[in-house]
CSV table of C-alpha atoms in Angstrom, one decimal:
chain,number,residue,atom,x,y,z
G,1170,UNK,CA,103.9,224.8,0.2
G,1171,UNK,CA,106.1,224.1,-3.1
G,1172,UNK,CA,107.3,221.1,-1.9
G,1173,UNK,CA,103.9,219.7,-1.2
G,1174,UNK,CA,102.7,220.7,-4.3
G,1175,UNK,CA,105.0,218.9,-6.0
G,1176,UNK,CA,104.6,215.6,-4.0
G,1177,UNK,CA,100.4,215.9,-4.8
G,1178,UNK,CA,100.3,213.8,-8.1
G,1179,UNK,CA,102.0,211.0,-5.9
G,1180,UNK,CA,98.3,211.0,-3.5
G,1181,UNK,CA,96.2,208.6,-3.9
G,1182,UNK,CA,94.0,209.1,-0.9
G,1183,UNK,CA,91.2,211.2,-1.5
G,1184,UNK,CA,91.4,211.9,2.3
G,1185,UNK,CA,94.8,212.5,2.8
G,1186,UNK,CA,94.8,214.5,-0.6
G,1187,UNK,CA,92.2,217.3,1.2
G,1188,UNK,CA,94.0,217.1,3.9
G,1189,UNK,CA,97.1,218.0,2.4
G,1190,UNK,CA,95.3,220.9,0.7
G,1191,UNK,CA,94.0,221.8,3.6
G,1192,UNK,CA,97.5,222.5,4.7
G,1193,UNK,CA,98.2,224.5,2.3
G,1194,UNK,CA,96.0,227.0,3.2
G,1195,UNK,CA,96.9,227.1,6.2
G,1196,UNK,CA,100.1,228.1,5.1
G,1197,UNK,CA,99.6,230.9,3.0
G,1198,UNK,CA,97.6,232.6,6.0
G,1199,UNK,CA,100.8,231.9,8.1
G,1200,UNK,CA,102.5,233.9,5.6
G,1201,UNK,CA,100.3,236.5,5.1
G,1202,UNK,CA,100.2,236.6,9.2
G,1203,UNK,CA,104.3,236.2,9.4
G,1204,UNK,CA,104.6,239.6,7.0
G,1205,UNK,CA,102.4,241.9,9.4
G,1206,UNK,CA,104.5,240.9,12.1
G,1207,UNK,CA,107.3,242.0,10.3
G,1208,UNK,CA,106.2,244.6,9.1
G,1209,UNK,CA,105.1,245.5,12.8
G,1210,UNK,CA,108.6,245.4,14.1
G,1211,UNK,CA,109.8,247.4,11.6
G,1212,UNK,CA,107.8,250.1,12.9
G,1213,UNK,CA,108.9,249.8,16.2
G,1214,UNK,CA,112.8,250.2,14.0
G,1215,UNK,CA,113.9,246.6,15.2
G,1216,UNK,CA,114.9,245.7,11.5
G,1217,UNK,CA,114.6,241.7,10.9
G,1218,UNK,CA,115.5,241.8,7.0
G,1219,UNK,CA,118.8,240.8,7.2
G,1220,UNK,CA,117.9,238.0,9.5
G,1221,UNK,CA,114.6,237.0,7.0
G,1222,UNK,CA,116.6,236.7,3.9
G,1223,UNK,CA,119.1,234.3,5.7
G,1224,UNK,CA,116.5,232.1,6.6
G,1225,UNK,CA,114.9,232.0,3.1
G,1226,UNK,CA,118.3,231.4,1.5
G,1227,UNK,CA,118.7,228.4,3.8
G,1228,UNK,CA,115.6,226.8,3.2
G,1229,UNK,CA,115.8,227.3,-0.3
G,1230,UNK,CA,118.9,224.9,0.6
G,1231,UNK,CA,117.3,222.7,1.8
G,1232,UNK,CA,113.6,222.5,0.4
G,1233,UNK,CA,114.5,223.6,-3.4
G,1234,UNK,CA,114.0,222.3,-6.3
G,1235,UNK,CA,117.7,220.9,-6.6
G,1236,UNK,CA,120.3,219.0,-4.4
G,1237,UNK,CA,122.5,221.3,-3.0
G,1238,UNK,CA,125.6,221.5,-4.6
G,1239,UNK,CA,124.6,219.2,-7.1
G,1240,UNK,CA,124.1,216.2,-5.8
G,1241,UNK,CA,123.4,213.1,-7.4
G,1242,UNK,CA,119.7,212.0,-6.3
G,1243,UNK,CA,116.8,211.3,-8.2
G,1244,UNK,CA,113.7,213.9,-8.9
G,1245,UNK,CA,111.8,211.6,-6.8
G,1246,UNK,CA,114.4,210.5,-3.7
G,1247,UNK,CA,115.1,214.1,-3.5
G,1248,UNK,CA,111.7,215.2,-3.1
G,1249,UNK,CA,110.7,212.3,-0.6
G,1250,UNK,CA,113.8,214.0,1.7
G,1251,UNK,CA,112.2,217.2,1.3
G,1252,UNK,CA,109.0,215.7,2.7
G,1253,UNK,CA,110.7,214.4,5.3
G,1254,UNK,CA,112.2,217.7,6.2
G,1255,UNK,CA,109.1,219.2,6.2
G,1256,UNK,CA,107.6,216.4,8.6
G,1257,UNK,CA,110.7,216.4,11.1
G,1258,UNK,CA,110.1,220.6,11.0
G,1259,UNK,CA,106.3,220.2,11.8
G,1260,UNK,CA,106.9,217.8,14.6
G,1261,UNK,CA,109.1,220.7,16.1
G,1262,UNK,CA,106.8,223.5,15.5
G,1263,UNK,CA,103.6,221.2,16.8
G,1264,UNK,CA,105.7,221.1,20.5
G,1265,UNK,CA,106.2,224.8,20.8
G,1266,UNK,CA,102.6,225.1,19.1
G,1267,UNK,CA,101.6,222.8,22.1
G,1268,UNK,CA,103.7,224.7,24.5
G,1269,UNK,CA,102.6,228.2,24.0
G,1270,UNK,CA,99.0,227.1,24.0
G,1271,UNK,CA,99.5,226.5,28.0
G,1272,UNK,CA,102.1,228.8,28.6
G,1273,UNK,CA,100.3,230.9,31.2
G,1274,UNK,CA,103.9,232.2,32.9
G,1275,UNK,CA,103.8,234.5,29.6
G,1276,UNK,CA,101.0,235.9,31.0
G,1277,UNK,CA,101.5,236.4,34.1
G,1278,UNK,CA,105.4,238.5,32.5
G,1279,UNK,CA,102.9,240.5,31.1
G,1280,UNK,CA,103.9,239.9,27.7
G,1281,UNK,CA,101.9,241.9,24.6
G,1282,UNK,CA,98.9,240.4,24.3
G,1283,UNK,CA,98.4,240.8,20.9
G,1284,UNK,CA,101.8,239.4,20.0
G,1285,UNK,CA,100.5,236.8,22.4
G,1286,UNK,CA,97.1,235.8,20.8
G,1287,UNK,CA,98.8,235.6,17.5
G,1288,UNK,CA,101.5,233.0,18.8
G,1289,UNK,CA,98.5,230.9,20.4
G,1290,UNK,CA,96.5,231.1,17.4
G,1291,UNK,CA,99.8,230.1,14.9
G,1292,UNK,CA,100.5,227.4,17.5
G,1293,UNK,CA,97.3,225.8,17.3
G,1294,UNK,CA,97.8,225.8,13.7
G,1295,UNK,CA,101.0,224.0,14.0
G,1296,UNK,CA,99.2,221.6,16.2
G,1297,UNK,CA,96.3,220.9,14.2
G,1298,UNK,CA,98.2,220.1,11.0
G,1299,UNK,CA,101.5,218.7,12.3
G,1300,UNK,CA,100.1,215.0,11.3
G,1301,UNK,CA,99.2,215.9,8.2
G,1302,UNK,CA,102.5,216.7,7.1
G,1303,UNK,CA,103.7,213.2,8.2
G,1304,UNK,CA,101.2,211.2,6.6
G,1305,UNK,CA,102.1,213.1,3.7
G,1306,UNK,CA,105.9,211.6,4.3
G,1307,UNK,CA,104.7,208.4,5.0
G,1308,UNK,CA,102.3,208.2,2.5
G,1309,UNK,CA,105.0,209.0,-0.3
G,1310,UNK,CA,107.9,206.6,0.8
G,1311,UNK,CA,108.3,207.2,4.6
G,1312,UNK,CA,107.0,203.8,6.0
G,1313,UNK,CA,108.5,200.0,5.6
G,1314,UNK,CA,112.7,199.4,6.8
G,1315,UNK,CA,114.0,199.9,3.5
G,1316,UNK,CA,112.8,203.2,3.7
G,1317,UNK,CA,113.5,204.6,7.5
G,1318,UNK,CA,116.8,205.8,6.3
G,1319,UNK,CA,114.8,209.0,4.8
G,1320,UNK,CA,113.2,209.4,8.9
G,1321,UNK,CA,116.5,209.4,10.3
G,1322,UNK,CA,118.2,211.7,7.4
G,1323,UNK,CA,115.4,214.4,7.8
G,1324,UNK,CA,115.2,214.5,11.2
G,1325,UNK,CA,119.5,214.1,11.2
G,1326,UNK,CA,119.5,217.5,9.0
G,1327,UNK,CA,116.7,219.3,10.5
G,1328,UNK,CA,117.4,219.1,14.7
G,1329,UNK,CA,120.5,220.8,14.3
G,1330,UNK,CA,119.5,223.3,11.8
G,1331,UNK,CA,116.9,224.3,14.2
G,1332,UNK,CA,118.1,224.8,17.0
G,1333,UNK,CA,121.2,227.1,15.1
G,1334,UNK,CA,118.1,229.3,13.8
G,1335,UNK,CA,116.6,229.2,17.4
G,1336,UNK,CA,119.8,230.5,18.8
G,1337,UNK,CA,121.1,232.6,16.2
G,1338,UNK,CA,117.7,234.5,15.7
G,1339,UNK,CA,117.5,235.4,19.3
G,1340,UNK,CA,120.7,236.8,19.3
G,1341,UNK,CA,120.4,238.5,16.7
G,1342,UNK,CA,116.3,240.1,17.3
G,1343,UNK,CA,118.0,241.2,20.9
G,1344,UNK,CA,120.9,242.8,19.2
G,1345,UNK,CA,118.8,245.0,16.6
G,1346,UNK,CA,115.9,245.8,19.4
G,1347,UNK,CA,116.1,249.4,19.9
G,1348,UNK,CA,115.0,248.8,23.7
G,1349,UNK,CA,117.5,246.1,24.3
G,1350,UNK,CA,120.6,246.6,22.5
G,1351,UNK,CA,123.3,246.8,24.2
G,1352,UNK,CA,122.5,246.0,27.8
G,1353,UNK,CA,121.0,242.5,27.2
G,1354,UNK,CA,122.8,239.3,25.3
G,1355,UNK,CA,121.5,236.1,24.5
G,1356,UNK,CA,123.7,233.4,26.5
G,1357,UNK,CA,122.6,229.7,27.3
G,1358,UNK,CA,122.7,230.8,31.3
G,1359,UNK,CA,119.8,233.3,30.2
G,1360,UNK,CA,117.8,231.1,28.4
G,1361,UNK,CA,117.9,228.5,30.8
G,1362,UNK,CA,117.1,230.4,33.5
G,1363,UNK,CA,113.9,231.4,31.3
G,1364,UNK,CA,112.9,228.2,31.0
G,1365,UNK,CA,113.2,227.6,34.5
G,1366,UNK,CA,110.8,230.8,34.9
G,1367,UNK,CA,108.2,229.1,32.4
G,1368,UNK,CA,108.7,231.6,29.5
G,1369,UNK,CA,110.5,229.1,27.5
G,1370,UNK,CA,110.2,225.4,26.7
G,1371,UNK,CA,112.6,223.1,28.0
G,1372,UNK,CA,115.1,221.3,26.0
G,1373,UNK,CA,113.5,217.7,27.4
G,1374,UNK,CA,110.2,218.9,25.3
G,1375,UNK,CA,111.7,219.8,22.3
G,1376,UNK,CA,113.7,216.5,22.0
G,1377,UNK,CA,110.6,214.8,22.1
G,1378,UNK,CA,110.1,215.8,18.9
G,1379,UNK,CA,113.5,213.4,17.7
G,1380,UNK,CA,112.1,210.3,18.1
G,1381,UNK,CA,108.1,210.9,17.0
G,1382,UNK,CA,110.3,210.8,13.4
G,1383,UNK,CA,112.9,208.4,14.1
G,1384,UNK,CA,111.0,205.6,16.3
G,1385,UNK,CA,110.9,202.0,15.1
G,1386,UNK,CA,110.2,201.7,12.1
G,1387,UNK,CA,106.6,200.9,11.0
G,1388,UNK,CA,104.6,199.0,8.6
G,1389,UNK,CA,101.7,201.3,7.0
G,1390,UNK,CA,98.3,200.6,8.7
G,1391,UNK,CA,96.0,203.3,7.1
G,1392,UNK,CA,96.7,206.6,7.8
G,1393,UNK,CA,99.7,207.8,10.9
G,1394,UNK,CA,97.8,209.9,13.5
């Protein structure tokens, strides 16, 4: 949200400028929705602070106001990277948006239901919005060869970092679980063998997402969809 409110003065589109507040919105009822969850499994004493505040301090990283470690780029170069950040994260979150919305093994594992409605209802979300977020890159500097570099470098820094949280975070939710400490570990055999049992996505979907940001380049036609 602070990133795209800094790139809205560069908006020209009336369109793509409601769009993009549109967005916004969005996002703040994703928070609002990610702290009851939270909250929730705090109840249930599986803490997830430790893991929350590592997150924020990493995308602090890499969506602040600054270059990390004080790197030379322009106000302007820096913020177009963030935006394509953003757009490379989006495309990620629209697949397992897309996934979860058709994930019917989940419900046949008998998973919580509310948990469950609330995943489909922040995946359709994702889904819904995920082009905004790159016509907002493209609109501010993403399009034309001299500028696919910043594709490549956002997708480049984002794959990786996504699937360490992806990994990481699973480890460490099964590890603080009251019910599940001790007598299950996250291991790539395990989640493989989920997604062979439908209750994950498979690794061929999620690097679908690579090249949706780092195709050909492309000459702006109107708006990306």
């Amino acid at each position: 949200m602070k990133v795209f409110k800094e790139g809205l003065p560069l908006v020209r589109d009336p369109e793509l400028l409601a769009d993009v507040k549109g967005f916004m919105g969005q996002e703040a009822t994703h928070s609002v929705q990610h702290a009851h969850v939270l909250d929730h499994l705090a109840a249930q004493r599986l803490e997830s602070a430790d893991f929350t505040r590592y997150v924020d301090f990493l995308f602090e990283r890499l969506l602040g106001e600054r270059p990390p470690l004080g790197a030379p780029l322009p106000e302007r170069e820096w913020l177009r990277f963030r935006l394509a950040v953003v757009a490379a994260i989006e495309q990620f979150t629209a697949v397992l948006g897309d996934w979860i919305l058709a994930a019917e093994a989940l419900d046949r594992a008998g998973a919580d239901e509310t948990m469950l409605d609330l995943l489909r209802w922040h995946g359709a979300e994702e889904v819904e919005h995920r082009a905004v977020a790159y016509d907002m890159f493209q609109h501010c500097g993403g399009h034309g060869l001299p500028r696919y570099a910043r594709r490549v470098a956002g997708m480049a820094v984002t794959a990786p970092v996504m699937l360490y949280l992806w990994a990481w975070g699973t480890a460490y939710l099964i590890r603080h679980d009251p019910q599940l400490a001790g007598r299950v570990r996250y291991s790539l055999t395990e989640h493989n063998r989920a997604v062979r049992r439908g209750l994950l996505p498979t690794w061929r979907s999620l690097g679908a997402a690579v090249p949706a940001i780092c195709g050909a380049p492309t000459i702006p036609r109107g708006r990306a969809r």
